Coordinates of C-alpha atoms (C1' of nucleotides) in Angstrom, one line a residue:
Chain A
X1093 CA 15.6 -36.2 -8.0
X1094 CA 14.3 -32.9 -10.1
X1095 CA 14.1 -33.8 -13.7
X1096 CA 16.3 -31.5 -16.1
X1097 CA 13.4 -29.8 -17.9
X1098 CA 13.6 -29.7 -21.5
X1099 CA 14.7 -26.1 -23.3
X1100 CA 11.3 -25.6 -23.9
X1101 CA 10.1 -25.1 -19.8
X1102 CA 13.6 -23.7 -19.2
X1103 CA 12.4 -20.7 -21.6
X1104 CA 9.2 -20.7 -20.2
X1105 CA 10.4 -20.2 -16.6
X1106 CA 13.2 -17.6 -17.6
X1107 CA 10.1 -15.7 -19.2
X1108 CA 8.2 -15.7 -15.7
X1109 CA 11.2 -15.1 -13.7
X1110 CA 11.8 -11.8 -16.0
X1111 CA 8.3 -11.0 -15.1
X1112 CA 8.5 -11.5 -11.6
X1113 CA 11.6 -9.3 -11.7
X1114 CA 10.1 -6.6 -14.0
X1115 CA 7.4 -6.2 -11.6
X1116 CA 9.3 -6.3 -8.6
X1117 CA 11.2 -3.2 -10.1
X1118 CA 8.0 -1.2 -11.1
X1119 CA 6.9 -1.7 -7.6
X1120 CA 9.6 0.0 -5.7
X1121 CA 7.8 3.2 -6.7
X1122 CA 4.4 2.3 -6.6
X1123 CA 1.5 -0.2 -5.5
X1124 CA 0.4 -3.6 -6.6
X1125 CA -2.9 -2.1 -7.5
X1126 CA -1.8 0.4 -10.3
X1127 CA 0.4 -2.1 -11.5
X1128 CA -0.7 -2.8 -15.0
X1129 CA -0.1 -5.9 -17.0
X1130 CA 1.2 -4.1 -19.9
X1131 CA 3.5 -2.2 -18.0
X1132 CA 5.2 -5.2 -17.0
X1133 CA 5.4 -6.9 -20.5
X1134 CA 6.9 -3.6 -22.1
X1135 CA 9.7 -3.8 -19.1
X1136 CA 10.4 -7.7 -20.1
X1137 CA 10.3 -6.5 -24.0
X1138 CA 7.4 -9.5 -24.5
X1139 CA 4.0 -9.0 -26.0
X1140 CA 1.1 -8.1 -23.5
X1141 CA -0.4 -11.2 -24.4
X1142 CA 3.0 -13.4 -23.3
X1143 CA 1.5 -12.5 -19.8
X1144 CA -1.6 -14.7 -19.9
X1145 CA 0.5 -17.4 -20.5
X1146 CA 2.2 -17.1 -16.8
X1147 CA -0.1 -15.3 -14.7
X1148 CA -4.3 -14.7 -14.7
X1149 CA -3.6 -11.2 -13.5
X1150 CA -1.4 -8.6 -11.7
X1151 CA -2.7 -9.8 -8.3
X1152 CA -2.1 -13.7 -9.1
X1153 CA 1.7 -11.9 -10.1
X1154 CA 1.7 -10.6 -6.7
X1155 CA 0.9 -14.0 -4.8
X1156 CA 3.9 -15.4 -6.6
X1157 CA 5.9 -12.7 -5.5
X1158 CA 4.7 -13.3 -1.9
X1159 CA 6.1 -16.9 -2.6
X1160 CA 9.6 -15.8 -3.4
X1161 CA 10.2 -13.1 -0.8
X1162 CA 9.0 -14.8 2.0
X1163 CA 8.8 -18.8 0.9
X1164 CA 12.5 -19.4 1.7
X1165 CA 12.9 -17.1 4.9
X1166 CA 11.3 -19.7 7.0
X1167 CA 14.7 -21.6 7.9
X1168 CA 16.5 -18.5 8.4
X1169 CA 13.9 -17.8 11.0
X1170 CA 14.0 -21.0 12.7
X1171 CA 17.9 -20.8 13.3
X1172 CA 18.0 -17.3 14.1
X1173 CA 15.4 -17.3 17.1
X1174 CA 16.9 -20.3 18.6
X1175 CA 20.5 -19.9 18.0
X1176 CA 23.0 -20.3 20.9
X1177 CA 23.9 -17.5 23.1
X1178 CA 22.7 -15.0 25.6
X1179 CA 19.7 -13.1 25.0
X1180 CA 21.7 -10.0 23.9
X1181 CA 23.9 -11.8 21.7
X1182 CA 20.9 -13.5 20.0
X1183 CA 19.0 -10.0 19.3
X1184 CA 22.3 -8.4 18.0
X1185 CA 22.7 -11.2 15.6
X1186 CA 19.0 -10.8 14.7
X1187 CA 19.2 -7.0 13.9
X1188 CA 22.3 -7.6 11.9
X1189 CA 21.0 -10.4 9.8
X1190 CA 17.6 -8.1 9.1
X1191 CA 19.9 -5.3 8.3
X1192 CA 21.6 -7.6 6.0
X1193 CA 18.8 -9.4 3.9
X1194 CA 17.2 -5.6 3.8
X1195 CA 20.5 -4.6 2.1
X1196 CA 20.7 -7.8 -0.1
X1197 CA 16.9 -7.7 -1.2
X1198 CA 15.6 -4.3 -0.5
X1199 CA 12.7 -4.4 -3.5
X1200 CA 11.3 -7.9 -1.8
X1201 CA 11.2 -6.4 1.6
X1202 CA 9.8 -3.1 0.4
X1203 CA 7.0 -5.2 -1.4
X1204 CA 6.2 -7.0 1.4
X1205 CA 6.0 -3.8 3.9
X1206 CA 4.0 -2.2 1.2
X1207 CA 1.2 -4.7 0.3
X1208 CA 1.0 -6.3 3.8
X1209 CA -1.7 -3.8 4.4
X1210 CA -1.9 -3.1 0.5
X1211 CA -5.1 -2.9 -1.6
X1212 CA -5.2 -6.1 -3.2
X1213 CA -7.2 -8.8 -0.9
X1214 CA -5.4 -12.1 -2.5
X1215 CA -2.0 -10.7 -1.7
X1216 CA -2.7 -9.3 1.8
X1217 CA -4.0 -13.0 2.5
X1218 CA -1.1 -14.5 1.1
X1219 CA 1.3 -12.2 3.0
X1220 CA -0.5 -12.5 6.5
X1221 CA -0.6 -16.6 5.8
X1222 CA 3.0 -16.5 5.8
X1223 CA 3.5 -14.3 8.9
X1224 CA 1.1 -16.8 10.3
X1225 CA 3.4 -19.4 9.6
X1226 CA 6.7 -17.4 10.9
X1227 CA 4.8 -16.8 14.1
X1228 CA 3.8 -20.4 14.7
X1229 CA 7.5 -21.1 14.1
X1230 CA 8.7 -18.3 16.4
X1231 CA 6.6 -19.8 19.0
X1232 CA 7.8 -23.2 18.3
X1233 CA 11.6 -22.0 19.0
X1234 CA 10.2 -20.0 22.1
X1235 CA 8.8 -23.2 23.8
X1236 CA 12.0 -24.9 23.8
X1237 CA 13.8 -22.0 25.6
X1238 CA 13.7 -22.9 29.2
X1239 CA 12.9 -19.5 30.0
X1240 CA 9.2 -20.2 28.6
X1241 CA 8.7 -22.7 31.5
X1242 CA 5.1 -22.4 32.5
X1243 CA 4.3 -19.9 29.8
X1244 CA 0.5 -20.9 28.2
X1245 CA 0.6 -21.7 24.4
X1246 CA -1.5 -18.5 24.1
X1247 CA 1.2 -16.4 25.5
X1248 CA 3.8 -18.1 23.4
X1249 CA 1.8 -17.1 20.4
X1250 CA 1.3 -13.8 21.7
X1251 CA 4.9 -13.1 22.3
X1252 CA 6.1 -14.8 18.4
X1253 CA 3.6 -12.3 17.2
X1254 CA 5.1 -9.5 18.9
X1255 CA 8.6 -10.5 17.8
X1256 CA 7.5 -11.2 13.8
X1257 CA 6.0 -7.8 13.9
X1258 CA 9.0 -6.1 15.4
X1259 CA 11.2 -7.5 12.7
X1260 CA 9.1 -6.3 10.0
X1261 CA 9.1 -2.9 11.8
X1262 CA 13.0 -3.2 11.7
X1263 CA 13.1 -4.1 8.2
X1264 CA 11.0 -1.2 7.3
X1265 CA 13.3 1.3 9.1
X1266 CA 16.0 -0.2 7.6
X1267 CA 14.4 0.3 4.3
X1268 CA 13.9 4.0 4.7
X1269 CA 17.8 4.7 5.5
X1270 CA 19.0 2.4 2.9
X1271 CA 20.7 5.5 1.1
X1272 CA 21.5 6.9 4.1
X1273 CA 25.0 7.7 5.6
X1274 CA 26.8 4.8 7.9
X1275 CA 26.4 6.8 10.9
X1276 CA 22.2 6.9 10.8
X1277 CA 22.0 3.4 9.9
X1278 CA 23.4 2.7 12.9
X1279 CA 21.9 4.6 14.9
X1280 CA 18.7 3.1 13.6
X1281 CA 20.2 -0.6 14.5
X1282 CA 20.5 0.5 17.8
X1283 CA 16.9 1.7 18.3
X1284 CA 15.9 -1.5 17.0
X1285 CA 18.4 -3.7 19.2
X1286 CA 17.0 -1.8 22.5
X1287 CA 13.3 -2.3 21.4
X1288 CA 14.0 -6.0 21.2
X1289 CA 15.9 -6.1 24.5
X1290 CA 12.9 -4.1 26.1
X1291 CA 10.6 -6.9 24.7
X1292 CA 13.0 -9.3 25.7
X1293 CA 13.3 -8.2 29.3
X1294 CA 9.5 -8.0 29.5
X1295 CA 9.6 -11.3 28.5
X1296 CA 11.8 -12.6 31.5
X1297 CA 9.3 -11.0 33.8
X1298 CA 6.3 -12.2 32.4
X1299 CA 5.6 -14.5 34.8
X1300 CA 6.5 -12.2 38.0
Chain B
X1245 CA -11.6 35.0 15.4
X1246 CA -13.2 32.8 12.5
X1247 CA -15.2 34.9 10.2
X1248 CA -18.2 33.4 8.8
X1249 CA -17.5 32.3 5.0
X1250 CA -19.7 33.3 2.4
X1251 CA -22.0 31.3 0.8
X1252 CA -19.6 30.9 -2.1
X1253 CA -16.3 29.4 0.2
X1254 CA -19.0 27.4 1.8
X1255 CA -20.0 25.4 -1.3
X1256 CA -16.2 25.0 -2.1
X1257 CA -15.5 23.7 1.1
X1258 CA -18.6 21.6 1.0
X1259 CA -17.3 20.2 -2.6
X1260 CA -13.8 19.7 -1.5
X1261 CA -15.2 17.7 1.9
X1262 CA -17.1 15.5 -0.7
X1263 CA -14.1 14.8 -3.0
X1264 CA -12.5 13.6 0.2
X1265 CA -15.3 11.7 1.6
X1266 CA -15.4 9.6 -2.1
X1267 CA -12.0 9.2 -2.2
X1268 CA -11.7 7.7 1.2
X1269 CA -14.5 5.4 0.3
X1270 CA -13.1 4.5 -2.8
X1271 CA -9.5 3.8 -1.2
X1272 CA -11.2 1.0 0.9
X1273 CA -10.7 -1.5 -2.0
X1274 CA -7.7 0.1 -3.5
X1275 CA -4.5 2.0 -3.0
X1276 CA -3.7 5.5 -3.6
X1277 CA -1.2 5.2 -6.2
X1278 CA -4.3 3.5 -8.3
X1279 CA -6.8 6.0 -7.5
X1280 CA -7.8 7.9 -10.5
X1281 CA -9.1 11.7 -10.4
X1282 CA -11.9 11.2 -12.7
X1283 CA -12.8 8.0 -10.5
X1284 CA -13.0 10.4 -7.5
X1285 CA -15.1 13.3 -9.2
X1286 CA -17.7 10.6 -11.1
X1287 CA -18.3 9.4 -7.3
X1288 CA -19.2 12.6 -6.5
X1289 CA -21.0 13.8 -9.7
X1290 CA -19.0 16.7 -10.3
X1291 CA -16.9 17.4 -13.6
X1292 CA -13.4 15.8 -13.9
X1293 CA -12.1 19.5 -14.2
X1294 CA -13.7 20.7 -10.9
X1295 CA -11.0 18.3 -8.9
X1296 CA -8.3 20.8 -10.0
X1297 CA -10.1 23.6 -8.1
X1298 CA -9.5 21.9 -4.9
X1299 CA -6.3 19.5 -5.2
X1300 CA -3.1 19.1 -7.6
X1301 CA -3.5 15.5 -7.9
X1302 CA -4.6 12.7 -6.1
X1303 CA -1.2 12.7 -4.3
X1304 CA -2.4 16.0 -3.0
X1305 CA -5.4 14.8 -1.9
X1306 CA -3.9 12.0 0.0
X1307 CA -1.8 14.3 1.7
X1308 CA -5.2 16.2 3.0
X1309 CA -6.7 13.1 3.9
X1310 CA -3.6 12.3 6.1
X1311 CA -4.1 15.6 8.0
X1312 CA -7.8 14.7 8.2
X1313 CA -7.3 11.6 9.5
X1314 CA -4.4 11.9 11.9
X1315 CA -4.5 16.1 12.8
X1316 CA -7.1 15.7 15.2
X1317 CA -5.9 12.8 17.1
X1318 CA -3.0 14.7 18.8
X1319 CA -5.0 15.5 21.9
X1320 CA -6.5 11.8 22.3
X1321 CA -2.9 10.6 22.2
X1322 CA -1.9 12.8 25.2
X1323 CA -4.7 12.2 27.6
X1324 CA -4.7 8.5 26.8
X1325 CA -0.8 8.3 27.3
X1326 CA -0.8 10.4 30.6
X1327 CA -3.9 9.3 32.3
X1328 CA -4.5 8.1 35.8
X1329 CA -4.6 4.8 37.0
X1330 CA -2.2 2.0 37.4
X1331 CA -0.2 0.2 34.4
X1332 CA -2.6 -2.2 33.6
X1333 CA -5.9 -0.1 33.9
X1334 CA -4.1 2.3 31.5
X1335 CA -3.4 -0.2 28.8
X1336 CA -6.8 -1.4 28.9
X1337 CA -8.1 1.9 28.5
X1338 CA -5.6 2.5 25.3
X1339 CA -6.6 -0.7 23.8
X1340 CA -10.4 0.1 24.3
X1341 CA -10.0 3.3 22.9
X1342 CA -8.4 2.2 19.6
X1343 CA -10.8 -0.5 19.6
X1344 CA -13.8 2.6 19.7
X1345 CA -11.9 4.4 17.1
X1346 CA -11.4 1.7 14.6
X1347 CA -14.9 1.0 14.7
X1348 CA -16.0 4.6 14.4
X1349 CA -13.2 5.8 11.6
X1350 CA -12.4 2.5 9.9
X1351 CA -11.8 4.1 6.7
X1352 CA -9.4 6.4 7.7
X1353 CA -7.5 3.8 9.9
X1354 CA -7.4 1.5 6.8
X1355 CA -5.7 4.3 4.7
X1356 CA -3.2 5.3 7.3
X1357 CA -2.4 1.6 7.4
X1358 CA -2.0 1.4 3.9
X1359 CA -0.5 4.5 2.7
X1360 CA 1.9 4.3 5.7
X1361 CA 4.3 2.3 3.3
X1362 CA 2.3 2.9 0.3
X1363 CA 3.6 3.7 -3.5
X1364 CA 2.7 7.4 -3.0
X1365 CA 5.9 9.3 -1.4
X1366 CA 4.7 12.5 -0.4
X1367 CA 2.1 10.6 1.7
X1368 CA 4.4 8.3 3.3
X1369 CA 6.2 11.3 4.4
X1370 CA 3.2 12.9 5.8
X1371 CA 2.1 10.2 7.2
X1372 CA 5.6 9.4 8.7
X1373 CA 5.5 13.2 10.1
X1374 CA 2.5 12.8 11.8
X1375 CA 3.7 9.7 13.5
X1376 CA 7.1 11.4 14.4
X1377 CA 4.7 14.1 16.2
X1378 CA 3.1 11.3 18.2
X1379 CA 6.3 9.6 19.3
X1380 CA 7.2 12.8 20.3
X1381 CA 4.4 13.7 22.3
X1382 CA 4.4 10.2 24.0
X1383 CA 7.9 10.6 24.9
X1384 CA 6.8 13.7 26.9
X1385 CA 3.9 12.1 28.6
X1386 CA 6.5 9.2 29.4
X1387 CA 8.8 11.9 30.6
X1388 CA 6.5 13.0 33.3
X1389 CA 6.0 9.4 34.6
X1390 CA 7.8 8.7 37.9
X1391 CA 9.0 5.5 36.4
X1392 CA 11.1 7.0 33.7
X1393 CA 13.6 8.1 36.4
X1394 CA 17.1 7.9 35.2
X1395 CA 15.7 7.6 31.7
X1396 CA 17.8 8.9 29.0
X1397 CA 15.9 11.1 26.0
X1398 CA 17.0 8.7 23.4
X1399 CA 15.6 5.7 25.3
X1400 CA 12.3 7.5 26.2
X1401 CA 11.8 8.4 22.4
X1402 CA 13.0 4.5 21.5
X1403 CA 10.4 3.3 23.9
X1404 CA 7.6 6.1 22.4
X1405 CA 8.3 4.7 19.1
X1406 CA 7.8 1.3 20.2
X1407 CA 4.1 2.1 21.7
X1408 CA 3.1 4.2 18.9
X1409 CA 4.1 1.4 16.3
X1410 CA 2.2 -0.9 18.7
X1411 CA -0.8 1.2 18.6
X1412 CA -1.0 0.9 14.8
X1413 CA -0.6 -2.6 14.6
X1414 CA -3.2 -3.2 17.1
X1415 CA -5.6 -0.6 15.0
X1416 CA -4.7 -3.0 12.1
X1417 CA -5.4 -5.8 14.0
X1418 CA -8.8 -4.4 14.9
X1419 CA -9.7 -3.8 11.4
X1420 CA -9.1 -7.2 10.2
X1421 CA -11.6 -8.2 12.5
X1422 CA -14.4 -5.5 12.0
X1423 CA -16.6 -7.7 10.8
X1424 CA -15.8 -10.8 12.9
X1425 CA -18.4 -12.2 15.7
X1426 CA -17.6 -10.3 19.3
X1427 CA -16.0 -13.3 20.2
X1428 CA -13.0 -12.8 17.9
X1429 CA -12.9 -9.3 18.5
X1430 CA -12.2 -9.9 22.3
X1431 CA -9.5 -12.6 21.7
X1432 CA -8.0 -9.9 19.5
X1433 CA -8.2 -7.1 22.0
X1434 CA -6.6 -9.6 24.6
X1435 CA -3.8 -10.0 22.7
X1436 CA -2.8 -6.4 21.9
X1437 CA -3.4 -6.0 25.7
X1438 CA -1.0 -8.7 26.9
X1439 CA 1.8 -7.6 24.4
X1440 CA 1.4 -3.8 25.8
X1441 CA 1.6 -5.4 29.2
X1442 CA 4.6 -7.2 28.2
X1443 CA 6.3 -3.9 27.1
X1444 CA 5.3 -2.1 29.9
X1445 CA 6.8 -5.0 32.1
X1446 CA 10.3 -4.5 30.0
X1447 CA 9.6 -0.7 30.8
X1448 CA 9.3 -1.4 34.1
X1449 CA 12.9 -3.7 35.0
X1450 CA 14.8 -1.5 31.9
X1451 CA 17.4 0.2 34.4
X1452 CA 18.0 -3.3 36.2
Chain C
dA1361 C1' -26.4 48.9 -10.2
dA1362 C1' -22.6 47.5 -12.9
dT1363 C1' -18.2 44.8 -12.7
dT1364 C1' -15.0 41.4 -11.5
dC1365 C1' -14.1 37.0 -9.6
dC1366 C1' -14.4 31.8 -9.7
dG1367 C1' -16.3 27.3 -9.0
dG1368 C1' -17.8 24.2 -12.0
dA1369 C1' -19.0 22.5 -16.9
dG1370 C1' -18.3 20.8 -21.5
dA1371 C1' -15.6 19.2 -25.1
dA1372 C1' -11.9 17.3 -27.1
dC1373 C1' -6.8 15.5 -27.3
dA1374 C1' -3.4 11.6 -27.3
dG1375 C1' -2.2 7.9 -24.9
dT1376 C1' -3.1 4.2 -21.8
dT1377 C1' -5.5 0.1 -20.3
dG1378 C1' -7.3 -5.2 -20.2
dT1379 C1' -9.3 -8.7 -23.2
dT1380 C1' -10.2 -11.2 -27.4
dA1381 C1' -9.1 -13.8 -31.5
dA1382 C1' -6.7 -16.0 -35.0
dC1383 C1' -1.7 -16.4 -36.0
dT1384 C1' 3.4 -18.5 -36.3
dG1385 C1' 7.6 -20.9 -35.5
dC1386 C1' 9.6 -24.4 -32.6
dA1387 C1' 10.8 -28.1 -29.2
dT1388 C1' 8.5 -31.9 -28.1
dG1389 C1' 6.7 -37.4 -28.2
dG1390 C1' 5.0 -40.9 -31.1
Chain D
dC212 C1' 10.2 -37.8 -39.8
dC213 C1' 6.2 -36.1 -38.9
dA214 C1' 2.2 -34.3 -36.2
dT215 C1' 0.9 -32.2 -32.3
dG216 C1' 1.7 -28.8 -28.5
dC217 C1' 2.3 -24.6 -26.8
dA218 C1' 5.1 -20.1 -25.4
dG219 C1' 5.0 -16.1 -27.6
dT220 C1' 3.2 -12.5 -31.5
dT221 C1' 0.0 -9.4 -34.2
dA222 C1' -4.1 -6.8 -34.5
dA223 C1' -7.9 -4.8 -32.9
dC224 C1' -11.5 -3.6 -29.6
dA225 C1' -14.1 -0.3 -26.4
dA226 C1' -13.0 1.6 -22.1
dC227 C1' -10.6 4.5 -19.8
dT228 C1' -7.2 7.9 -18.1
dG229 C1' -4.7 13.2 -17.1
dT230 C1' -4.8 17.5 -19.0
dT231 C1' -5.9 21.9 -21.5
dC232 C1' -8.9 25.5 -23.3
dT233 C1' -13.0 27.6 -23.9
dC234 C1' -17.2 28.6 -21.7
dC235 C1' -21.2 29.7 -18.3
dG236 C1' -23.9 31.5 -14.5
dG237 C1' -23.8 33.3 -9.9
dA238 C1' -21.6 35.6 -5.7
dA239 C1' -18.6 39.1 -4.1
dT240 C1' -16.8 43.5 -4.8
dT241 C1' -17.1 48.3 -5.6

DNA sequence: AATTCCGGAGAACAGTTGTTAACTGCATGG
DNA sequence: CCATGCAGTTAACAACTGTTCTCCGGAATT
């Protein structure tokens, strides 16, 4: 299928990825709206003008980072929400999965949490788009569950959005305790689990 | 009691407030980490050096903005959560109150939503502190409710945090549709109301 | 009435920024 | 094998940044 790219395009993509990685690193301690293009190229070790070969602006780079951070997460979401087991088991697995993702991709998670309401409109919109897609996918998965019998489409989407937001909130909490002792991290996991559980209980009694 | 300040201190506070107001305006379209001190003083019409008479840095100004945005909200939170009426009535009133606050203080709300996970650590911490105080106050209010009989202190705080986060999420949603037609704003209000209601249902069946 | 205090102004500093133009060297396609 | 394309470089630009030091005028204090 995918054609093996020449050594030219390969080099280009390598530089592009280096720019993305450097930017992601710099964004751990600042917001995108204050990220300078020279700052990024300096970190990579290329001339400032090389930046323009890959991105129109830092905002443009930000949109690419959104795709990188969230684009590959869709299958994960789907399989998690519609996995087997009873409610409590699924919740526990979801929280563990979030914790694991935050541990392996902290910079990506931080970037999304930060720029979701950040100062760059195009990036905000890109994130909202992805999250809306997540919510839609969660909605579809929820609809397949027998518990959702009798639910309106609006209410399913309402619940899906609640779940998505709760996942992001949980991810952000895990971020805050990344360097904290195991004990506190477990405490955060337990709080997140109970919040999810409470929402699920609300779901089960919604039609009463 | 409060001494009437001389015309000297009055002028100073006036300039300080002008700096805060100008900064808040500029922050509608960017993040605090990219806000320049000269930018702020230029907007006010004073010399750049005058800034130092009031704040050590823009981060310092950010902390002051947090106090201004959230400091006066504590009594409002308390009375809202522990108001009379049945569950649905209280939720509806809370959502209306949030909508009203977003309409009257959009810049403040945007600032908090943006900088809660923003790039300036001291401001992030100031916001977390205030939100933790909110959660504590909500917890106390919840504890007074007969529905909370048999709840552990941890679970009350868990629920309080869920409510606080949900309020912020709702506020952020209202921000996004500030300029939208009345119809869409009502739709957002209804979604927020139902999410709150679902959480409340989960609360009522928590001990089952 | 004389003196101190202090918020703000002014000028200057070295360093940074985004963007432009014209260039170089090398992989590519004919 | 040679001509084209294009990722990356070099140099220069005007504009901007935070910070320092010195100064001024008027309110506050005595």
